[in-house]
PDB file of C-alpha atoms in Angstrom:
ATOM      1  CA  LEU P1398     108.441 123.283 114.069  1.00  0.00           C
ATOM      2  CA  ARG P1399     110.353 124.934 116.941  1.00  0.00           C
ATOM      3  CA  VAL P1400     112.696 121.955 117.171  1.00  0.00           C
ATOM      4  CA  LEU P1401     113.064 121.578 113.424  1.00  0.00           C
ATOM      5  CA  ASP P1402     113.905 125.370 113.172  1.00  0.00           C
ATOM      6  CA  GLU P1403     116.770 124.982 115.630  1.00  0.00           C
ATOM      7  CA  HIS P1404     118.685 123.054 112.857  1.00  0.00           C
ATOM      8  CA  GLN P1405     118.206 125.692 110.246  1.00  0.00           C
ATOM      9  CA  ARG P1406     117.646 123.066 107.637  1.00  0.00           C
ATOM     10  CA  VAL P1407     114.855 121.976 105.188  1.00  0.00           C
ATOM     11  CA  PHE P1408     113.545 118.526 106.190  1.00  0.00           C
ATOM     12  CA  LYS P1409     111.573 115.871 104.357  1.00  0.00           C
ATOM     13  CA  ILE P1410     109.186 114.452 107.035  1.00  0.00           C
ATOM     14  CA  VAL P1411     107.705 111.116 106.178  1.00  0.00           C
ATOM     15  CA  LEU P1412     104.517 110.359 108.194  1.00  0.00           C
ATOM     16  CA  SER P1413     104.119 106.564 108.496  1.00  0.00           C
ATOM     17  CA  GLY P1414     104.308 103.686 111.032  1.00  0.00           C
ATOM     18  CA  GLY P1415     100.592 103.705 111.532  1.00  0.00           C
ATOM     19  CA  GLU P1416      97.835 105.421 109.609  1.00  0.00           C
ATOM     20  CA  PRO P1417      98.610 109.071 109.692  1.00  0.00           C
ATOM     21  CA  PHE P1418      95.080 110.171 108.720  1.00  0.00           C
ATOM     22  CA  LEU P1419      93.926 108.705 112.000  1.00  0.00           C
ATOM     23  CA  VAL P1420      95.625 111.673 113.797  1.00  0.00           C
ATOM     24  CA  PRO P1421      92.821 114.172 114.452  1.00  0.00           C
ATOM     25  CA  ASN P1422      94.778 117.391 113.287  1.00  0.00           C
ATOM     26  CA  ILE P1423      96.900 115.779 110.619  1.00  0.00           C
ATOM     27  CA  VAL P1424      95.786 117.922 107.812  1.00  0.00           C
ATOM     28  CA  ASP P1425      96.484 121.082 109.772  1.00  0.00           C
ATOM     29  CA  THR P1426      99.918 119.612 110.783  1.00  0.00           C
ATOM     30  CA  ILE P1427     100.780 118.891 107.147  1.00  0.00           C
ATOM     31  CA  VAL P1428      99.676 122.380 106.071  1.00  0.00           C
ATOM     32  CA  ALA P1429     101.947 123.841 108.814  1.00  0.00           C
ATOM     33  CA  LEU P1430     104.926 121.642 108.095  1.00  0.00           C
ATOM     34  CA  SER P1431     104.791 122.038 104.393  1.00  0.00           C
ATOM     35  CA  LYS P1432     105.190 125.905 104.401  1.00  0.00           C
ATOM     36  CA  LYS P1433     108.828 125.486 104.989  1.00  0.00           C
ATOM     37  CA  HIS P1434     109.565 121.621 104.779  1.00  0.00           C
ATOM     38  CA  TYR P1435     108.651 118.695 102.441  1.00  0.00           C
ATOM     39  CA  VAL P1436     106.263 115.874 103.561  1.00  0.00           C
ATOM     40  CA  GLY P1437     105.801 112.361 102.535  1.00  0.00           C
ATOM     41  CA  LEU P1438     102.908 110.246 103.467  1.00  0.00           C
ATOM     42  CA  MET P1439     102.462 106.407 103.856  1.00  0.00           C
ATOM     43  CA  THR P1440      98.844 105.687 104.018  1.00  0.00           C
ATOM     44  CA  ASN P1441      96.183 103.095 103.231  1.00  0.00           C
ATOM     45  CA  LEU P1442      94.242 105.982 101.456  1.00  0.00           C
ATOM     46  CA  THR P1443      90.833 105.210 102.844  1.00  0.00           C
ATOM     47  CA  SER P1444      90.283 108.111 105.063  1.00  0.00           C
ATOM     48  CA  LEU P1445      87.537 110.720 104.519  1.00  0.00           C
ATOM     49  CA  LYS P1446      90.211 113.369 105.243  1.00  0.00           C
ATOM     50  CA  VAL P1447      91.907 112.814 101.883  1.00  0.00           C
ATOM     51  CA  GLU P1448      89.624 115.221 100.175  1.00  0.00           C
ATOM     52  CA  ASP P1449      90.355 117.980 102.604  1.00  0.00           C
ATOM     53  CA  PHE P1450      94.122 117.160 102.458  1.00  0.00           C
ATOM     54  CA  ALA P1451      93.992 117.546  98.700  1.00  0.00           C
ATOM     55  CA  ALA P1452      92.228 120.870  98.750  1.00  0.00           C
ATOM     56  CA  ARG P1453      94.510 122.408 101.373  1.00  0.00           C
ATOM     57  CA  VAL P1454      97.996 121.184 100.787  1.00  0.00           C
ATOM     58  CA  ASP P1455     100.318 122.358  98.082  1.00  0.00           C
ATOM     59  CA  PRO P1456     101.256 119.258  95.870  1.00  0.00           C
ATOM     60  CA  SER P1457     104.735 120.743  95.315  1.00  0.00           C
ATOM     61  CA  ARG P1458     105.483 120.381  98.986  1.00  0.00           C
ATOM     62  CA  ILE P1459     104.570 116.621  99.017  1.00  0.00           C
ATOM     63  CA  THR P1460     107.430 114.274  97.969  1.00  0.00           C
ATOM     64  CA  CYS P1461     105.400 111.197  97.652  1.00  0.00           C
ATOM     65  CA  ILE P1462     102.172 109.664  98.813  1.00  0.00           C
ATOM     66  CA  VAL P1463     102.859 105.961  99.026  1.00  0.00           C
ATOM     67  CA  ALA P1464      99.257 104.394  99.163  1.00  0.00           C
ATOM     68  CA  SER P1465      99.438 100.906 100.537  1.00  0.00           C
ATOM     69  CA  LEU P1466      97.061  98.645  98.570  1.00  0.00           C
ATOM     70  CA  HIS P1467      95.501  95.846 100.720  1.00  0.00           C
ATOM     71  CA  VAL P1468      93.187  94.235  98.170  1.00  0.00           C
ATOM     72  CA  LYS P1469      91.432  91.634 100.242  1.00  0.00           C
ATOM     73  CA  GLU P1470      91.111  94.010 103.182  1.00  0.00           C
ATOM     74  CA  LEU P1471      89.541  96.628 100.976  1.00  0.00           C
ATOM     75  CA  GLN P1472      87.001  94.115  99.590  1.00  0.00           C
ATOM     76  CA  ARG P1473      86.220  92.801 103.136  1.00  0.00           C
ATOM     77  CA  HIS P1474      85.437  96.249 104.602  1.00  0.00           C
ATOM     78  CA  ASN P1475      83.787  97.648 101.366  1.00  0.00           C
ATOM     79  CA  LEU P1476      86.504 100.297 101.030  1.00  0.00           C
ATOM     80  CA  HIS P1477      87.542  99.639  97.515  1.00  0.00           C
ATOM     81  CA  ASP P1478      85.577 102.279  95.919  1.00  0.00           C
ATOM     82  CA  ARG P1479      86.842 104.828  98.545  1.00  0.00           C
ATOM     83  CA  PHE P1480      90.343 103.844  97.978  1.00  0.00           C
ATOM     84  CA  MET P1481      90.007 104.354  94.185  1.00  0.00           C
ATOM     85  CA  LYS P1482      88.068 107.674  94.625  1.00  0.00           C
ATOM     86  CA  ASN P1483      90.918 108.996  96.940  1.00  0.00           C
ATOM     87  CA  ALA P1484      93.621 107.841  94.641  1.00  0.00           C
ATOM     88  CA  ILE P1485      92.031 109.600  91.630  1.00  0.00           C
ATOM     89  CA  ILE P1486      91.587 112.786  93.798  1.00  0.00           C
ATOM     90  CA  CYS P1487      95.268 112.764  94.689  1.00  0.00           C
ATOM     91  CA  ARG P1488      96.254 112.065  91.088  1.00  0.00           C
ATOM     92  CA  ASN P1489      94.032 114.662  89.556  1.00  0.00           C
ATOM     93  CA  SER P1490      95.148 117.254  92.234  1.00  0.00           C
ATOM     94  CA  GLY P1491      98.810 116.771  91.117  1.00  0.00           C
ATOM     95  CA  PHE P1492     100.157 114.841  94.125  1.00  0.00           C
ATOM     96  CA  PRO P1493     103.094 112.369  93.319  1.00  0.00           C
ATOM     97  CA  LEU P1494     101.097 109.187  94.101  1.00  0.00           C
ATOM     98  CA  GLN P1495     102.674 105.696  94.268  1.00  0.00           C
ATOM     99  CA  ILE P1496     100.386 102.740  94.926  1.00  0.00           C
ATOM    100  CA  THR P1497     102.073  99.743  96.205  1.00  0.00           C
ATOM    101  CA  THR P1498     100.967  96.194  97.241  1.00  0.00           C
ATOM    102  CA  VAL P1499     102.824  93.271  98.588  1.00  0.00           C
ATOM    103  CA  ALA P1500     103.243  90.417  96.304  1.00  0.00           C
ATOM    104  CA  TYR P1501     101.979  87.879  98.783  1.00  0.00           C
ATOM    105  CA  PRO P1502     102.265  84.471  97.144  1.00  0.00           C
ATOM    106  CA  PRO P1503      98.406  83.491  97.227  1.00  0.00           C
ATOM    107  CA  LEU P1504      97.649  86.838  95.346  1.00  0.00           C
ATOM    108  CA  LEU P1505     100.219  86.321  92.432  1.00  0.00           C
ATOM    109  CA  SER P1506      97.724  84.497  90.279  1.00  0.00           C
ATOM    110  CA  GLN P1507      95.308  87.529  90.456  1.00  0.00           C
ATOM    111  CA  ILE P1508      97.897  90.251  89.933  1.00  0.00           C
ATOM    112  CA  ASP P1509      96.915  90.694  86.179  1.00  0.00           C
ATOM    113  CA  HIS P1510      93.234  91.017  87.021  1.00  0.00           C
ATOM    114  CA  PHE P1511      94.087  93.717  89.546  1.00  0.00           C
ATOM    115  CA  ARG P1512      96.216  95.480  87.169  1.00  0.00           C
ATOM    116  CA  GLU P1513      93.473  95.680  84.494  1.00  0.00           C
ATOM    117  CA  SER P1514      90.927  97.012  87.080  1.00  0.00           C
ATOM    118  CA  PHE P1515      93.427  99.840  87.999  1.00  0.00           C
ATOM    119  CA  ARG P1516      94.262 100.545  84.495  1.00  0.00           C
ATOM    120  CA  ALA P1517      90.777 101.063  83.577  1.00  0.00           C
ATOM    121  CA  GLU P1518      90.817 104.104  86.101  1.00  0.00           C
ATOM    122  CA  GLY P1519      94.121 105.433  84.779  1.00  0.00           C
ATOM    123  CA  LEU P1520      96.052 104.065  87.703  1.00  0.00           C
ATOM    124  CA  SER P1521      98.813 101.562  88.338  1.00  0.00           C
ATOM    125  CA  PHE P1522     100.562 100.033  91.354  1.00  0.00           C
ATOM    126  CA  LEU P1523     104.083  98.700  92.014  1.00  0.00           C
ATOM    127  CA  LEU P1524     104.709  95.298  93.702  1.00  0.00           C
ATOM    128  CA  GLN P1525     106.843  95.035  96.934  1.00  0.00           C
ATOM    129  CA  PRO P1526     108.417  91.692  97.853  1.00  0.00           C
ATOM    130  CA  PHE P1527     106.912  89.652 100.661  1.00  0.00           C
ATOM    131  CA  ARG P1528     109.192  88.987 103.452  1.00  0.00           C
ATOM    132  CA  GLY P1529     108.394  85.872 105.583  1.00  0.00           C
ATOM    133  CA  TRP P1530     107.421  82.298 105.361  1.00  0.00           C
ATOM    134  CA  PHE P1531     104.711  80.842 103.189  1.00  0.00           C
ATOM    135  CA  LYS P1532     104.175  77.018 102.876  1.00  0.00           C
ATOM    136  CA  GLY P1533     107.710  76.274 104.033  1.00  0.00           C
ATOM    137  CA  ARG P1534     109.482  78.665 101.831  1.00  0.00           C
ATOM    138  CA  GLN P1535     111.172  81.829 102.828  1.00  0.00           C
ATOM    139  CA  TYR P1536     110.458  84.960 100.807  1.00  0.00           C
ATOM    140  CA  PRO P1537     111.794  87.089  99.070  1.00  0.00           C
ATOM    141  CA  ARG P1538     114.443  84.331  98.495  1.00  0.00           C
ATOM    142  CA  ALA P1539     111.729  82.010  97.164  1.00  0.00           C
ATOM    143  CA  TYR P1540     110.865  84.193  94.190  1.00  0.00           C
ATOM    144  CA  SER P1541     112.308  82.802  90.923  1.00  0.00           C
ATOM    145  CA  GLU P1542     114.429  85.160  88.803  1.00  0.00           C
ATOM    146  CA  GLN P1543     111.538  84.960  86.301  1.00  0.00           C
ATOM    147  CA  GLN P1544     108.975  86.087  88.901  1.00  0.00           C
ATOM    148  CA  GLN P1545     111.219  88.972  90.085  1.00  0.00           C
ATOM    149  CA  ARG P1546     111.422  90.208  86.499  1.00  0.00           C
ATOM    150  CA  GLU P1547     107.750  89.716  85.843  1.00  0.00           C
ATOM    151  CA  LEU P1548     106.709  91.475  89.102  1.00  0.00           C
ATOM    152  CA  GLY P1549     108.979  94.289  88.470  1.00  0.00           C
ATOM    153  CA  PHE P1550     110.995  94.215  91.735  1.00  0.00           C
ATOM    154  CA  ASN P1551     113.576  96.873  92.525  1.00  0.00           C
ATOM    155  CA  PRO P1552     116.673  94.643  92.974  1.00  0.00           C
ATOM    156  CA  ASP P1553     118.099  96.778  95.692  1.00  0.00           C
ATOM    157  CA  LEU P1554     114.972  96.109  97.876  1.00  0.00           C
ATOM    158  CA  LEU P1555     115.859  92.232  97.761  1.00  0.00           C
ATOM    159  CA  ASN P1556     119.073  92.873  99.677  1.00  0.00           C
ATOM    160  CA  THR P1557     118.377  92.842 103.333  1.00  0.00           C
ATOM    161  CA  HIS P1558     122.086  92.040 104.460  1.00  0.00           C
ATOM    162  CA  ARG P1559     123.841  95.235 104.850  1.00  0.00           C
ATOM    163  CA  ARG P1560     125.852  94.697 108.095  1.00  0.00           C
ATOM    164  CA  GLY P1561     129.041  96.730 107.922  1.00  0.00           C
ATOM    165  CA  GLU P1562     127.995  99.027 105.063  1.00  0.00           C
ATOM    166  CA  LEU P1563     127.864 102.762 105.471  1.00  0.00           C
ATOM    167  CA  CYS P1564     124.522 104.030 106.411  1.00  0.00           C
ATOM    168  CA  ASN P1565     122.834 107.485 106.884  1.00  0.00           C
ATOM    169  CA  ALA P1566     120.960 106.588 110.091  1.00  0.00           C
ATOM    170  CA  GLY P1567     121.467 109.336 112.560  1.00  0.00           C
ATOM    171  CA  TYR P1568     123.525 111.496 110.208  1.00  0.00           C
ATOM    172  CA  ASN P1569     120.850 113.003 108.117  1.00  0.00           C
ATOM    173  CA  VAL P1570     118.025 110.554 108.736  1.00  0.00           C
ATOM    174  CA  VAL P1571     116.296 109.823 112.080  1.00  0.00           C
ATOM    175  CA  VAL P1572     113.283 107.798 113.156  1.00  0.00           C
ATOM    176  CA  ILE P1573     110.657 109.394 115.347  1.00  0.00           C
ATOM    177  CA  GLY P1574     108.723 107.239 117.719  1.00  0.00           C
ATOM    178  CA  PRO P1575     104.930 107.672 118.677  1.00  0.00           C
ATOM    179  CA  THR P1576     106.082 109.510 121.804  1.00  0.00           C
ATOM    180  CA  GLY P1577     108.485 111.874 119.997  1.00  0.00           C
ATOM    181  CA  SER P1578     111.508 110.036 121.099  1.00  0.00           C
ATOM    182  CA  ILE P1579     114.235 110.083 118.362  1.00  0.00           C
ATOM    183  CA  GLN P1580     116.804 107.472 117.338  1.00  0.00           C
ATOM    184  CA  PRO P1581     118.991 106.740 114.389  1.00  0.00           C
ATOM    185  CA  CYS P1582     116.810 103.918 112.944  1.00  0.00           C
ATOM    186  CA  THR P1583     114.791 100.975 114.216  1.00  0.00           C
ATOM    187  CA  SER P1584     117.831  98.853 114.633  1.00  0.00           C
ATOM    188  CA  ILE P1585     120.100 101.455 116.380  1.00  0.00           C
ATOM    189  CA  LYS P1586     118.237 102.214 119.677  1.00  0.00           C
ATOM    190  CA  THR P1587     120.628 105.128 120.815  1.00  0.00           C
ATOM    191  CA  ARG P1588     118.507 107.987 121.883  1.00  0.00           C
ATOM    192  CA  LEU P1589     119.396 111.123 120.008  1.00  0.00           C
ATOM    193  CA  GLY P1590     116.711 113.324 121.764  1.00  0.00           C
ATOM    194  CA  SER P1591     113.063 114.075 121.248  1.00  0.00           C
ATOM    195  CA  LEU P1592     110.698 116.340 119.404  1.00  0.00           C
ATOM    196  CA  GLN P1593     109.747 117.873 122.727  1.00  0.00           C
ATOM    197  CA  ASP P1594     113.371 118.771 123.919  1.00  0.00           C
ATOM    198  CA  GLY P1595     115.431 118.721 120.712  1.00  0.00           C
ATOM    199  CA  PHE P1596     117.797 116.452 119.122  1.00  0.00           C
ATOM    200  CA  SER P1597     121.358 116.313 117.512  1.00  0.00           C
ATOM    201  CA  PHE P1598     122.463 114.487 114.410  1.00  0.00           C
ATOM    202  CA  ARG P1599     125.761 112.573 114.376  1.00  0.00           C
ATOM    203  CA  ASP P1600     128.631 114.098 112.759  1.00  0.00           C
ATOM    204  CA  GLN P1601     129.581 110.996 110.584  1.00  0.00           C
ATOM    205  CA  LEU P1602     128.034 108.069 108.920  1.00  0.00           C
ATOM    206  CA  THR P1603     127.652 104.744 110.755  1.00  0.00           C
ATOM    207  CA  LYS P1604     128.357 101.109 109.706  1.00  0.00           C
ATOM    208  CA  CYS P1605     124.977  99.183 109.799  1.00  0.00           C
ATOM    209  CA  PRO P1606     125.075  96.816 112.767  1.00  0.00           C
ATOM    210  CA  ALA P1607     122.008  94.804 111.865  1.00  0.00           C
ATOM    211  CA  LYS P1608     122.002  91.189 110.833  1.00  0.00           C
ATOM    212  CA  ARG P1609     119.038  91.945 108.635  1.00  0.00           C
ATOM    213  CA  CYS P1610     118.071  95.506 107.484  1.00  0.00           C
ATOM    214  CA  ASP P1611     114.967  96.671 105.729  1.00  0.00           C
ATOM    215  CA  CYS P1612     115.872 100.309 105.700  1.00  0.00           C
ATOM    216  CA  PRO P1613     114.747 101.708 102.398  1.00  0.00           C
ATOM    217  CA  PHE P1614     116.689 104.865 102.224  1.00  0.00           C
ATOM    218  CA  TYR P1615     119.585 103.725 100.019  1.00  0.00           C
ATOM    219  CA  ALA P1616     116.961 102.422  97.421  1.00  0.00           C
ATOM    220  CA  TYR P1617     114.177 104.942  97.793  1.00  0.00           C
ATOM    221  CA  ASP P1618     116.308 108.060  98.343  1.00  0.00           C
ATOM    222  CA  PRO P1619     119.504 107.713  96.466  1.00  0.00           C
ATOM    223  CA  LEU P1620     120.392 111.383  96.315  1.00  0.00           C
ATOM    224  CA  LEU P1621     119.915 111.688 100.170  1.00  0.00           C
ATOM    225  CA  PHE P1622     122.021 108.414 100.676  1.00  0.00           C
ATOM    226  CA  LYS P1623     124.775 109.717  98.418  1.00  0.00           C
TER     227      LYS P1623
END
């Protein structure tokens, strides 16, 4: 809070890159941050802390809860019912909930079945493209145009080649590592400071240096990018 206050700005802080609800004092932290700033969460939504979070945090200060749906893992660990319960708690409490799952090729034949089970609870999910190799085919390039339409992909997220295009990294977006070290993005390793000692934004946009870039800000946060 001290370091953020030095900038005299309102921040959107997205907690991800590992399960945030595993942090012992995460609910206290979100309550404190959200008094002035906005918070987003990327979570597998299986934590027992979700109910406490929903009871104590103002939904208007949460920009989005992106709940990563791992269907087979939920089944394997008997966590499907807890996921659904937590999703319903978040929805009923007024939080902006977005459930997403990766369109892994072996799961495609079961997508309609999963959709129906979620629809029965008044829930839905979005599909994200799988990135990688499966049976000698490279994805997301291997998805047909018909599959892309049927799966409802955001076309912007299929573009991973942004070398030379202007980017917000370091200008009004930074990545904070587990130790508190701060850099423009995962591809640009220049150290801008830390949460312990403070940091400085760059004074201009940068050109993307990465051969392949999965940065989502231009697609997920168009106002910030603009």
